[in-house]
mmCIF file of C-alpha atoms in Angstrom:
data_model
loop_
_atom_site.group_PDB
_atom_site.id
_atom_site.type_symbol
_atom_site.label_atom_id
_atom_site.label_comp_id
_atom_site.label_asym_id
_atom_site.label_seq_id
_atom_site.Cartn_x
_atom_site.Cartn_y
_atom_site.Cartn_z
ATOM 1 C CA MET A 1 28.422 -2.869 -19.569
ATOM 2 C CA ASN A 2 28.598 -4.566 -16.204
ATOM 3 C CA ASP A 3 29.139 -8.357 -16.513
ATOM 4 C CA GLU A 4 27.657 -9.111 -13.093
ATOM 5 C CA LYS A 5 25.144 -11.936 -13.402
ATOM 6 C CA LYS A 6 22.174 -12.872 -11.252
ATOM 7 C CA PRO A 7 19.995 -15.998 -11.441
ATOM 8 C CA PHE A 8 16.340 -15.294 -12.147
ATOM 9 C CA ASN A 9 13.065 -17.004 -11.554
ATOM 10 C CA THR A 10 9.867 -15.434 -12.853
ATOM 11 C CA LEU A 11 8.203 -16.494 -9.594
ATOM 12 C CA ASN A 12 10.680 -14.333 -7.654
ATOM 13 C CA GLU A 13 8.080 -11.538 -7.491
ATOM 14 C CA SER A 14 7.041 -12.840 -4.058
ATOM 15 C CA HIS A 15 10.476 -12.156 -2.517
ATOM 16 C CA LEU A 16 9.329 -8.870 -0.944
ATOM 17 C CA HIS A 17 6.146 -10.500 0.351
ATOM 18 C CA HIS A 18 8.072 -13.447 1.787
ATOM 19 C CA THR A 19 10.667 -11.257 3.512
ATOM 20 C CA LEU A 20 8.007 -9.133 5.209
ATOM 21 C CA LYS A 21 6.093 -12.264 6.242
ATOM 22 C CA VAL A 22 9.177 -13.736 7.894
ATOM 23 C CA TYR A 23 9.958 -10.408 9.582
ATOM 24 C CA TYR A 24 6.481 -9.931 11.086
ATOM 25 C CA SER A 25 6.244 -13.557 12.098
ATOM 26 C CA ALA A 26 9.497 -13.108 14.043
ATOM 27 C CA GLN A 27 8.019 -10.032 15.760
ATOM 28 C CA ASN A 28 5.128 -12.105 17.090
ATOM 29 C CA GLU A 29 6.271 -14.810 19.489
ATOM 30 C CA ASN A 30 4.832 -18.294 18.873
ATOM 31 C CA SER A 31 3.223 -17.231 15.591
ATOM 32 C CA ARG A 32 2.875 -19.614 12.649
ATOM 33 C CA MET A 33 3.125 -18.959 8.904
ATOM 34 C CA GLU A 34 0.931 -20.331 6.113
ATOM 35 C CA VAL A 35 -1.952 -21.430 8.335
ATOM 36 C CA PRO A 36 -5.252 -22.646 6.806
ATOM 37 C CA TYR A 37 -8.326 -20.568 7.636
ATOM 38 C CA LYS A 38 -11.539 -21.848 6.051
ATOM 39 C CA GLN A 39 -10.983 -21.699 2.267
ATOM 40 C CA TRP A 40 -7.899 -19.487 2.582
ATOM 41 C CA ILE A 41 -4.305 -19.619 3.769
ATOM 42 C CA CYS A 42 -3.268 -16.921 6.267
ATOM 43 C CA ASP A 43 0.218 -15.474 5.953
ATOM 44 C CA ILE A 44 0.622 -15.444 9.729
ATOM 45 C CA GLU A 45 -1.474 -16.652 12.641
ATOM 46 C CA THR A 46 -0.482 -15.107 15.987
ATOM 47 C CA SER A 47 -0.526 -16.900 19.321
ATOM 48 C CA ASP A 48 -3.938 -15.378 20.169
ATOM 49 C CA GLN A 49 -5.393 -16.567 16.834
ATOM 50 C CA GLY A 50 -5.038 -13.168 15.235
ATOM 51 C CA ILE A 51 -4.437 -13.066 11.491
ATOM 52 C CA MET A 52 -1.725 -11.076 9.736
ATOM 53 C CA GLU A 53 -1.671 -10.589 5.982
ATOM 54 C CA ILE A 54 1.137 -9.075 3.905
ATOM 55 C CA GLN A 55 -0.257 -7.317 0.845
ATOM 56 C CA THR A 56 2.001 -5.461 -1.584
ATOM 57 C CA GLY A 57 -0.805 -4.400 -3.929
ATOM 58 C CA SER A 58 -4.459 -3.433 -3.548
ATOM 59 C CA LEU A 59 -6.171 -4.760 -0.427
ATOM 60 C CA THR A 60 -9.371 -5.525 -2.334
ATOM 61 C CA PRO A 61 -8.457 -9.232 -2.874
ATOM 62 C CA LEU A 62 -8.405 -9.634 0.923
ATOM 63 C CA LYS A 63 -11.922 -8.289 1.442
ATOM 64 C CA ALA A 64 -13.732 -11.611 1.749
ATOM 65 C CA LYS A 65 -11.119 -12.992 4.151
ATOM 66 C CA ILE A 66 -11.216 -9.834 6.292
ATOM 67 C CA LYS A 67 -15.022 -9.883 6.440
ATOM 68 C CA GLU A 68 -14.997 -13.505 7.526
ATOM 69 C CA GLY A 69 -12.382 -12.746 10.178
ATOM 70 C CA ILE A 70 -14.501 -9.896 11.542
ATOM 71 C CA LYS A 71 -17.526 -12.217 11.613
ATOM 72 C CA ASP A 72 -15.466 -14.718 13.629
ATOM 73 C CA LYS A 73 -14.171 -11.956 15.930
ATOM 74 C CA ARG A 74 -10.584 -12.593 14.936
ATOM 75 C CA HIS A 75 -8.227 -9.606 14.950
ATOM 76 C CA ILE A 76 -6.837 -9.001 11.483
ATOM 77 C CA THR A 77 -3.745 -6.941 10.735
ATOM 78 C CA VAL A 78 -2.839 -6.096 7.157
ATOM 79 C CA VAL A 79 0.715 -4.968 6.462
ATOM 80 C CA THR A 80 1.353 -3.100 3.224
ATOM 81 C CA PRO A 81 4.685 -1.585 2.133
ATOM 82 C CA VAL A 82 5.217 2.075 1.291
ATOM 83 C CA ILE A 83 8.180 2.262 -1.073
ATOM 84 C CA ILE A 84 9.986 5.468 -0.130
ATOM 85 C CA GLU A 85 13.005 4.613 -2.280
ATOM 86 C CA LYS A 86 13.310 2.200 -5.189
ATOM 87 C CA LYS A 87 16.385 1.152 -7.103
ATOM 88 C CA ILE A 88 15.981 -0.445 -10.508
ATOM 89 C CA GLU A 89 18.359 -3.036 -11.941
ATOM 90 C CA ILE A 90 18.163 -3.925 -15.643
ATOM 91 C CA TYR A 91 19.324 -7.386 -16.742
ATOM 92 C CA THR A 92 19.611 -9.229 -20.032
ATOM 93 C CA LYS A 93 17.661 -12.457 -20.525
ATOM 94 C CA GLU A 94 20.854 -14.308 -19.602
ATOM 95 C CA GLY A 95 21.048 -12.514 -16.253
ATOM 96 C CA THR A 96 23.826 -10.031 -17.030
ATOM 97 C CA LEU A 97 23.437 -6.712 -15.209
ATOM 98 C CA VAL A 98 23.174 -3.868 -17.725
ATOM 99 C CA SER A 99 22.457 -0.850 -15.540
ATOM 100 C CA LYS A 100 21.412 0.407 -12.110
ATOM 101 C CA ARG A 101 19.486 3.557 -11.291
ATOM 102 C CA LYS A 102 17.307 5.097 -8.609
ATOM 103 C CA SER A 103 13.661 5.588 -9.515
ATOM 104 C CA PRO A 104 12.384 9.188 -9.181
ATOM 105 C CA LYS A 105 9.046 7.831 -7.911
ATOM 106 C CA LYS A 106 8.572 7.782 -4.154
ATOM 107 C CA GLU A 107 5.509 6.582 -2.282
ATOM 108 C CA ASN A 108 4.186 7.993 0.972
ATOM 109 C CA VAL A 109 1.341 7.053 3.285
ATOM 110 C CA TYR A 110 -1.042 9.370 1.445
ATOM 111 C CA SER A 111 -0.349 7.944 -2.009
ATOM 112 C CA THR A 112 -0.722 4.432 -0.562
ATOM 113 C CA LEU A 113 -4.278 5.170 0.600
ATOM 114 C CA LYS A 114 -5.478 4.199 -2.866
ATOM 115 C CA LYS A 115 -4.828 0.556 -1.933
ATOM 116 C CA LEU A 116 -7.651 0.831 0.607
ATOM 117 C CA THR A 117 -10.478 2.015 -1.627
ATOM 118 C CA GLY A 118 -11.953 -1.478 -2.047
ATOM 119 C CA ILE A 119 -12.218 -2.163 1.710
ATOM 120 C CA TYR A 120 -13.199 1.286 3.025
ATOM 121 C CA ASP A 121 -16.258 -0.173 4.760
ATOM 122 C CA LEU A 122 -14.092 -2.489 6.905
ATOM 123 C CA LEU A 123 -11.363 -0.098 8.015
ATOM 124 C CA LEU A 124 -13.038 1.102 11.209
ATOM 125 C CA SER A 125 -13.892 -2.357 12.501
ATOM 126 C CA ARG A 126 -12.569 -2.987 16.014
ATOM 127 C CA TYR A 127 -10.961 -6.139 14.612
ATOM 128 C CA VAL A 128 -9.010 -4.474 11.791
ATOM 129 C CA THR A 129 -5.561 -2.870 11.939
ATOM 130 C CA ILE A 130 -3.662 -1.496 8.957
ATOM 131 C CA ILE A 131 0.125 -1.101 9.074
ATOM 132 C CA PHE A 132 1.935 0.929 6.449
ATOM 133 C CA ILE A 133 5.636 0.044 6.649
ATOM 134 C CA GLU A 134 8.101 2.325 4.874
ATOM 135 C CA ILE A 135 10.706 0.374 2.924
ATOM 136 C CA LYS A 136 13.530 0.761 0.459
ATOM 137 C CA SER A 137 13.470 -1.828 -2.309
ATOM 138 C CA THR A 138 15.310 -3.017 -5.380
ATOM 139 C CA GLU A 139 13.343 -4.032 -8.459
ATOM 140 C CA GLN A 140 14.847 -6.311 -11.104
ATOM 141 C CA ARG A 141 13.760 -6.021 -14.716
ATOM 142 C CA ILE A 142 14.557 -8.251 -17.715
ATOM 143 C CA GLN A 143 15.085 -6.778 -21.150
ATOM 144 C CA THR A 144 13.058 -8.155 -24.049
ATOM 145 C CA ASP A 145 13.846 -8.056 -27.768
ATOM 146 C CA GLU A 146 10.592 -6.270 -28.528
ATOM 147 C CA LYS A 147 8.142 -4.123 -26.613
ATOM 148 C CA ILE A 148 5.577 -6.308 -24.870
ATOM 149 C CA GLN A 149 2.252 -6.037 -23.075
ATOM 150 C CA LEU A 150 1.840 -7.826 -19.752
ATOM 151 C CA ALA A 151 -0.458 -10.820 -19.337
ATOM 152 C CA ASN A 152 -2.903 -8.738 -17.257
ATOM 153 C CA LYS A 153 -2.985 -6.001 -19.958
ATOM 154 C CA SER A 154 -2.071 -3.380 -17.365
ATOM 155 C CA ARG A 155 0.347 -1.379 -19.484
ATOM 156 C CA ARG A 156 -0.897 1.676 -21.288
ATOM 157 C CA PHE A 157 1.947 1.248 -23.763
ATOM 158 C CA PRO A 158 4.061 -1.880 -24.412
ATOM 159 C CA LYS A 159 7.616 -1.763 -23.013
ATOM 160 C CA ALA A 160 10.797 -3.707 -23.760
ATOM 161 C CA TRP A 161 11.093 -5.267 -20.298
ATOM 162 C CA TYR A 162 9.217 -7.097 -17.576
ATOM 163 C CA LYS A 163 9.623 -7.304 -13.813
ATOM 164 C CA ALA A 164 11.512 -10.341 -12.523
ATOM 165 C CA GLY A 165 11.553 -9.588 -8.814
ATOM 166 C CA LYS A 166 11.407 -7.033 -6.032
ATOM 167 C CA GLU A 167 13.619 -7.288 -2.985
ATOM 168 C CA LEU A 168 13.516 -5.590 0.389
ATOM 169 C CA SER A 169 16.628 -3.479 1.008
ATOM 170 C CA GLU A 170 15.743 -1.654 4.216
ATOM 171 C CA LEU A 171 12.865 -1.277 6.685
ATOM 172 C CA GLY A 172 11.743 2.121 7.939
ATOM 173 C CA THR A 173 8.945 3.692 9.952
ATOM 174 C CA GLU A 174 5.675 1.922 10.705
ATOM 175 C CA HIS A 175 2.389 3.842 10.505
ATOM 176 C CA ILE A 176 -0.309 1.961 12.424
ATOM 177 C CA PHE A 177 -4.022 2.624 11.959
ATOM 178 C CA HIS A 178 -6.685 1.190 14.243
ATOM 179 C CA GLY A 179 -9.844 3.100 15.011
ATOM 180 C CA LYS A 180 -11.201 6.523 14.088
ATOM 181 C CA LYS A 181 -8.655 8.673 15.956
ATOM 182 C CA SER A 182 -5.663 7.144 14.211
ATOM 183 C CA TRP A 183 -7.095 7.826 10.743
ATOM 184 C CA LEU A 184 -8.010 11.407 11.632
ATOM 185 C CA LYS A 185 -4.369 12.064 12.544
ATOM 186 C CA LEU A 186 -3.608 12.111 8.820
ATOM 187 C CA LEU A 187 -5.603 15.340 8.501
ATOM 188 C CA PRO A 188 -4.161 18.773 9.267
ATOM 189 C CA ALA A 189 -5.917 21.306 11.496
ATOM 190 C CA LEU A 190 -9.037 22.356 9.586
ATOM 191 C CA PRO A 191 -11.870 24.856 9.911
ATOM 192 C CA VAL A 192 -15.276 23.510 10.924
ATOM 193 C CA GLU A 193 -16.274 23.381 7.256
ATOM 194 C CA PHE A 194 -13.751 22.780 4.516
ATOM 195 C CA SER A 195 -13.441 21.868 0.869
ATOM 196 C CA SER A 196 -10.554 20.440 -1.118
ATOM 197 C CA LYS A 197 -9.150 23.974 -1.316
ATOM 198 C CA GLU A 198 -9.005 24.474 2.463
ATOM 199 C CA LEU A 199 -7.636 20.965 2.975
ATOM 200 C CA LYS A 200 -4.798 21.566 0.542
ATOM 201 C CA GLU A 201 -4.022 24.985 2.032
ATOM 202 C CA ALA A 202 -3.885 23.476 5.532
ATOM 203 C CA MET A 203 -1.552 20.722 4.330
ATOM 204 C CA VAL A 204 0.767 23.307 2.775
ATOM 205 C CA LYS A 205 0.710 25.379 5.977
ATOM 206 C CA GLU A 206 1.755 22.342 8.030
ATOM 207 C CA ASN A 207 4.497 21.420 5.563
ATOM 208 C CA PHE A 208 3.018 18.148 4.379
ATOM 209 C CA PRO A 209 5.212 16.422 1.759
ATOM 210 C CA LYS A 210 4.473 17.681 -1.758
ATOM 211 C CA PRO A 211 3.338 14.254 -3.088
ATOM 212 C CA ALA A 212 0.693 14.194 -0.348
ATOM 213 C CA LEU A 213 -0.884 17.344 -1.779
ATOM 214 C CA LYS A 214 -1.790 15.409 -4.926
ATOM 215 C CA GLU A 215 -3.985 13.069 -2.890
ATOM 216 C CA VAL A 216 -6.484 15.636 -1.573
ATOM 217 C CA ASN A 217 -9.392 14.286 -3.617
ATOM 218 C CA LEU A 218 -8.526 10.703 -2.698
ATOM 219 C CA ILE A 219 -8.492 11.616 1.012
ATOM 220 C CA LEU A 220 -11.882 13.336 0.759
ATOM 221 C CA TRP A 221 -13.396 10.382 -1.119
ATOM 222 C CA LEU A 222 -12.012 7.744 1.234
ATOM 223 C CA TYR A 223 -12.788 9.609 4.454
ATOM 224 C CA SER A 224 -16.280 10.383 3.248
ATOM 225 C CA LYS A 225 -16.870 6.697 2.489
ATOM 226 C CA MET A 226 -15.494 5.783 5.932
ATOM 227 C CA ASN A 227 -17.904 8.310 7.506
ATOM 228 C CA LEU A 228 -14.989 10.197 9.068
ATOM 229 C CA ILE A 229 -16.180 13.338 7.324
ATOM 230 C CA ALA A 230 -19.636 14.277 6.096
ATOM 231 C CA GLU A 231 -20.654 16.472 3.172
ATOM 232 C CA THR A 232 -22.462 19.615 4.354
ATOM 233 C CA GLU A 233 -23.186 21.554 1.185
ATOM 234 C CA LYS A 234 -22.117 22.353 -2.349
ATOM 235 C CA LYS A 235 -21.139 25.863 -3.402
ATOM 236 C CA GLU A 236 -20.348 26.656 -7.018
ATOM 237 C CA ARG A 237 -19.646 22.991 -7.810
ATOM 238 C CA ARG A 238 -17.331 22.644 -4.794
ATOM 239 C CA LYS A 239 -18.252 20.213 -2.012
ATOM 240 C CA TYR A 240 -17.823 21.192 1.611
ATOM 241 C CA TYR A 241 -17.309 18.813 4.508
ATOM 242 C CA LYS A 242 -17.037 18.651 8.290
ATOM 243 C CA LYS A 243 -15.660 16.008 10.569
ATOM 244 C CA ALA A 244 -18.366 13.493 11.404
#
């Protein structure tokens, strides 16, 4: 057992959010952090009164703020991390490090699209920009004596640990989306009409990462809702689409 100890605070979950907020504020000269905007607080306000929000989870909680920003003609940029590598550290309740390991789970831009499902109708606004930033992170977990459920009841099965924090280890590539053309770049070359089958085959042909292939139905749903593609017909229970 490793005797290394680390102090913990159950509020430390915001470490990743805070680090990204400081980073993007530094990238925008004369920006300010934690600025009031109507009934909300903006993570960052840029010098031209643009709004930047750092969101590590679903973007749905930001919907009302984004809609209000669009109404006020304020440019809104939402930054959300894509965890391409995650290390997990297990600690005792006293803060003693028990083990370290690398998680087999890796996110990519395509798997992160699920965060956008609640704001699909706002994504093509001229005032909205989405930035996916690839990161490497370290997640700290605290052992518990018994298996527990989380306060939000999100676990399918109780587990003998809870998250104590998530820290940014390294920044990687940014993927910036603003306007129709940028979103369409996520699609491979496709025939005029295509179904999920043709989309997947095209992704394989262009050597898309394997995890991306699992998101074919999500892409079709999201892009259909965004009016980037339109359903043309249904053959033998399979829907066909074309670019709108």
